[in-house]
C-alpha positions as MATLAB code, in Angstrom:
seq = 'XXXXXXXXXXXXXXXXXXXXXXXXXXXXXXXXXXXXXXXXXXXXXXXXXXXXXXXXXXXXXXXXXXXXXXXXXXXXXXXXXXXXXXXXXXXXXXXXXXXXXXXXXXXXXXXXXXXXXXXXXXXXXXXXXXXXXXXXXXXXXXXXXXXXXXXXXXXXXXXXXXXXXXXXXXXXXXXXXXXXXXXXXXXXXXXXXXXXXXXXXXXXXXXXXXXXXXXXXXXXXXXXXXXXXXXXXXXXXXXXXXXXXXXXXXXXXXXXXXX';
ca = [
     133.734  175.245   74.133;
     130.767  172.854   74.529;
     130.328  171.145   77.853;
     130.756  167.358   77.671;
     127.853  165.474   79.336;
     128.659  162.921   82.005;
     129.381  159.421   80.668;
     126.248  157.979   82.295;
     123.960  160.475   80.487;
     122.847  160.235   76.878;
     122.551  163.704   75.254;
     119.802  162.397   72.961;
     117.755  161.018   75.861;
     115.686  163.739   77.586;
     115.319  161.609   80.746;
     118.344  161.904   83.084;
     119.960  158.766   84.449;
     118.725  157.749   87.886;
     120.369  155.231   90.110;
     118.023  152.626   91.557;
     116.930  153.570   95.055;
     117.051  151.494   98.196;
     113.408  150.546   97.772;
     114.099  149.015   94.339;
     117.031  147.040   95.732;
     114.866  145.843   98.628;
     112.144  144.723   96.234;
     114.674  142.871   94.060;
     116.138  141.098   97.104;
     112.650  140.148   98.263;
     111.721  138.526   94.974;
     115.082  136.740   94.799;
     114.541  135.385   98.304;
     110.991  134.397   97.394;
     112.246  132.317   94.475;
     114.639  130.501   96.861;
     112.388  130.147   99.917;
     109.059  129.614   98.116;
     109.649  126.128   96.642;
     111.328  124.904   99.850;
     108.488  126.177  102.044;
     105.765  124.745   99.811;
     107.549  121.362   99.644;
     107.926  121.191  103.445;
     104.291  122.243  103.916;
     103.029  119.603  101.514;
     105.078  116.867  103.148;
     104.006  117.973  106.610;
     100.350  118.064  105.551;
     100.396  114.647  103.846;
     102.173  113.014  106.781;
      99.658  114.551  109.209;
      96.781  113.325  107.055;
      98.155  109.796  106.938;
      98.680  109.829  110.711;
      95.090  110.975  111.235;
      93.767  108.107  109.112;
      96.061  105.305  110.364;
      96.527  106.038  114.080;
      92.845  105.393  115.070;
      93.361  101.763  113.914;
      96.445  101.355  116.152;
      95.599  100.046  119.663;
      95.895  102.726  122.328;
      98.500  100.723  124.249;
     100.951  101.223  121.358;
     100.496  104.962  120.855;
     103.627  107.064  121.434;
     102.090  108.913  124.403;
     101.166  105.639  126.163;
     104.594  104.140  125.591;
     106.436  107.245  126.813;
     104.317  107.544  129.977;
     104.746  103.816  130.648;
     108.521  104.100  130.195;
     108.812  107.057  132.629;
     106.291  105.481  135.025;
     104.063  108.566  135.217;
     101.191  107.014  137.181;
     100.816  109.798  139.733;
     102.255  112.669  137.688;
     100.779  114.676  134.867;
     100.787  112.678  131.583;
     103.434  113.623  129.067;
     101.995  114.903  125.806;
     103.851  113.601  122.746;
     103.026  114.486  119.152;
     105.334  112.599  116.806;
     104.433  112.979  113.191;
     105.253  110.092  110.867;
     104.303  107.182  113.130;
     101.189  106.574  111.040;
     103.277  106.635  107.856;
     105.659  104.028  109.275;
     102.719  101.833  110.352;
     101.144  102.199  106.920;
     104.378  101.244  105.147;
     104.912   98.218  107.367;
     101.299   97.127  106.928;
     101.494   97.539  103.155;
     104.730   95.510  102.963;
     103.156   92.795  105.101;
     100.033   92.619  102.920;
     102.191   92.525   99.752;
     104.304   89.707  101.162;
     101.239   87.701  102.122;
      99.570   88.327   98.738;
     102.519   86.693   96.989;
     101.944   83.402   98.809;
      99.467   80.676   97.945;
      97.076   81.502  100.789;
      97.239   85.184  100.015;
      96.429   84.646   96.338;
      93.548   82.322   97.240;
      92.102   84.839   99.679;
      92.514   87.650   97.153;
      90.665   85.667   94.465;
      87.854   84.895   96.906;
      87.593   88.581   97.926;
      87.545   89.752   94.320;
      84.850   87.221   93.416;
      82.825   88.572   96.304;
      83.319   92.159   95.103;
      82.299   91.202   91.552;
      78.832   90.418   92.855;
      78.293   93.995   94.061;
      77.279   96.267   91.138;
      78.463   99.678   92.354;
      81.402   98.470   94.448;
      82.586   96.301   91.534;
      82.919   99.282   89.206;
      84.761  101.408   91.764;
      87.123   98.617   92.785;
      88.029   97.546   89.258;
      88.667  101.135   88.184;
      90.935  101.849   91.181;
      92.712   98.520   90.712;
      93.523   99.275   87.074;
      94.788  102.740   87.960;
      96.981  101.353   90.763;
      98.394   98.596   88.535;
      99.164  101.135   85.814;
     100.841  103.636   88.152;
     102.746  101.332   90.469;
     103.500   98.347   88.253;
     107.225   98.213   87.375;
     106.621   97.153   83.764;
     106.766   98.675   80.309;
     103.240  100.072   80.755;
     104.575  103.152   82.450;
     105.182  106.375   80.556;
     108.757  106.161   79.276;
     108.796  108.561   76.322;
     107.591  112.073   75.620;
     106.345  112.997   72.164;
     104.749  115.693   70.036;
     101.301  115.215   68.482;
      99.111  117.549   66.485;
      96.233  118.644   68.750;
      93.546  120.005   68.614;
      94.076  120.374   64.826;
      96.825  120.012   62.258;
      99.554  122.615   62.587;
      99.220  122.920   66.365;
     101.571  120.738   68.381;
     101.180  119.527   71.952;
     103.348  117.491   74.318;
     102.079  114.018   75.192;
     103.332  110.829   76.775;
     103.411  107.497   74.970;
     101.852  104.681   77.008;
     101.638  101.649   74.722;
     100.437  100.525   71.302;
      96.716  100.124   70.736;
      95.421   96.639   71.398;
      92.235   94.630   71.178;
      89.140   96.191   69.657;
      90.770   99.611   69.243;
      93.504   98.157   66.995;
      91.138   95.840   65.161;
      88.474   98.386   64.261;
      90.758  101.360   63.627;
      90.351  102.605   60.018;
      94.048  103.559   59.880;
      96.338  100.981   58.317;
      99.378  102.215   60.260;
      99.985  100.981   63.789;
      98.132  103.010   66.441;
      99.663  104.083   69.732;
      97.866  105.385   72.801;
      99.211  108.672   74.161;
      98.200  110.711   77.175;
      97.984  114.433   76.526;
      98.182  116.303   79.875;
      96.698  119.677   80.643;
      98.438  122.734   82.040;
      99.161  123.359   84.928;
      97.604  120.128   86.270;
      99.182  117.208   84.394;
      97.046  114.613   86.243;
      94.110  115.475   84.024;
      94.150  115.281   80.240;
      93.032  113.332   77.197;
      93.612  109.797   75.937;
      94.402  109.874   72.225;
      94.957  107.069   69.750;
      97.347  108.358   67.128;
      99.049  106.668   64.142;
     102.670  105.980   64.958;
     103.797  107.892   61.844;
     102.183  111.070   63.249;
     104.003  110.843   66.593;
     107.360  112.616   67.016;
     109.371  111.068   69.825;
     111.348  113.671   71.804;
     114.824  113.295   73.263;
     113.838  114.926   76.531;
     112.908  112.772   79.506;
     109.397  112.370   80.836;
     110.366  114.487   83.852;
     111.546  117.360   81.639;
     108.377  117.180   79.560;
     106.250  117.208   82.731;
     108.120  120.277   83.982;
     107.496  121.978   80.644;
     103.773  121.252   80.876;
     103.412  122.268   84.529;
     105.304  125.546   84.064;
     103.318  126.440   80.941;
     106.485  126.557   78.858;
     108.631  128.534   81.323;
     110.921  125.687   82.446;
     112.409  124.722   79.090;
     115.023  121.975   78.677;
     117.043  123.996   76.187;
     119.906  121.504   76.096;
     117.645  118.887   74.499;
     115.031  120.693   72.402;
     117.181  122.585   69.826;
     118.980  119.377   68.862;
     115.731  117.449   68.446;
     113.411  119.961   66.814;
     115.102  120.581   63.438;
     115.261  116.886   62.566;
     111.702  116.356   63.764;
     110.507  119.317   61.717;
     112.186  117.909   58.621;
     110.525  114.541   59.169;
     107.135  116.239   59.443;
     107.713  118.215   56.265;
     108.787  115.085   54.423;
     105.650  113.257   55.552;
     103.487  116.218   54.518;
     105.089  116.182   51.046;
     104.599  112.407   50.715;
     100.925  112.726   51.676;
     100.456  115.585   49.185;
     102.133  113.623   46.397;
      99.999  110.584   47.108;
];
């Protein structure tokens, strides 16, 4: 009578079954913990570093009588004792926020607007400073302005050639000389095509609106997809959007071919 092999062994497989050892379990637990701890640690480190950098830039402009160490020693009346050392991070950030709010409030008034126009007219007379200031001002107005100029939709465009699709962000429709001198009869839209894994750099493209496929996913989901190089995939949105978009593209291709 033939001997029946154990249930965990395959008679056709020459390699016997081996249970994972303690080292394998330790390695698996380490990588699991790294996935949990890594993002938290990096986020805390970034916040701590940025706050320290802002403190280092702002605090030298604050009078010494109002520094935390001076106030604490004055409160405890440490004239004859050893000074108390205090290192409170975030004071510079608070001062910067209060100063920015104060400047914004003053700029809304008549005197603030008059002073701002006078300062900008003075800057316009300086060749190099004028270019730097105007560029930074346009970037700040685009990023921080609470208007429709912000990126509000993600899309698919064919880049760098037909048949290859890339994720981009719709900014606004083409205006001025770009719209007037464009050889395309269809309306042109300006899109920003980010690079991976750094989405702050990329390419500005002017694409006909008919060649732009608007996605259902949010801008945040599209940014995650770009940063992760396709690993973080919003699967609850893409499958529902892609078939219809693909059909639209095929219909447009057929119409172009027939024309």
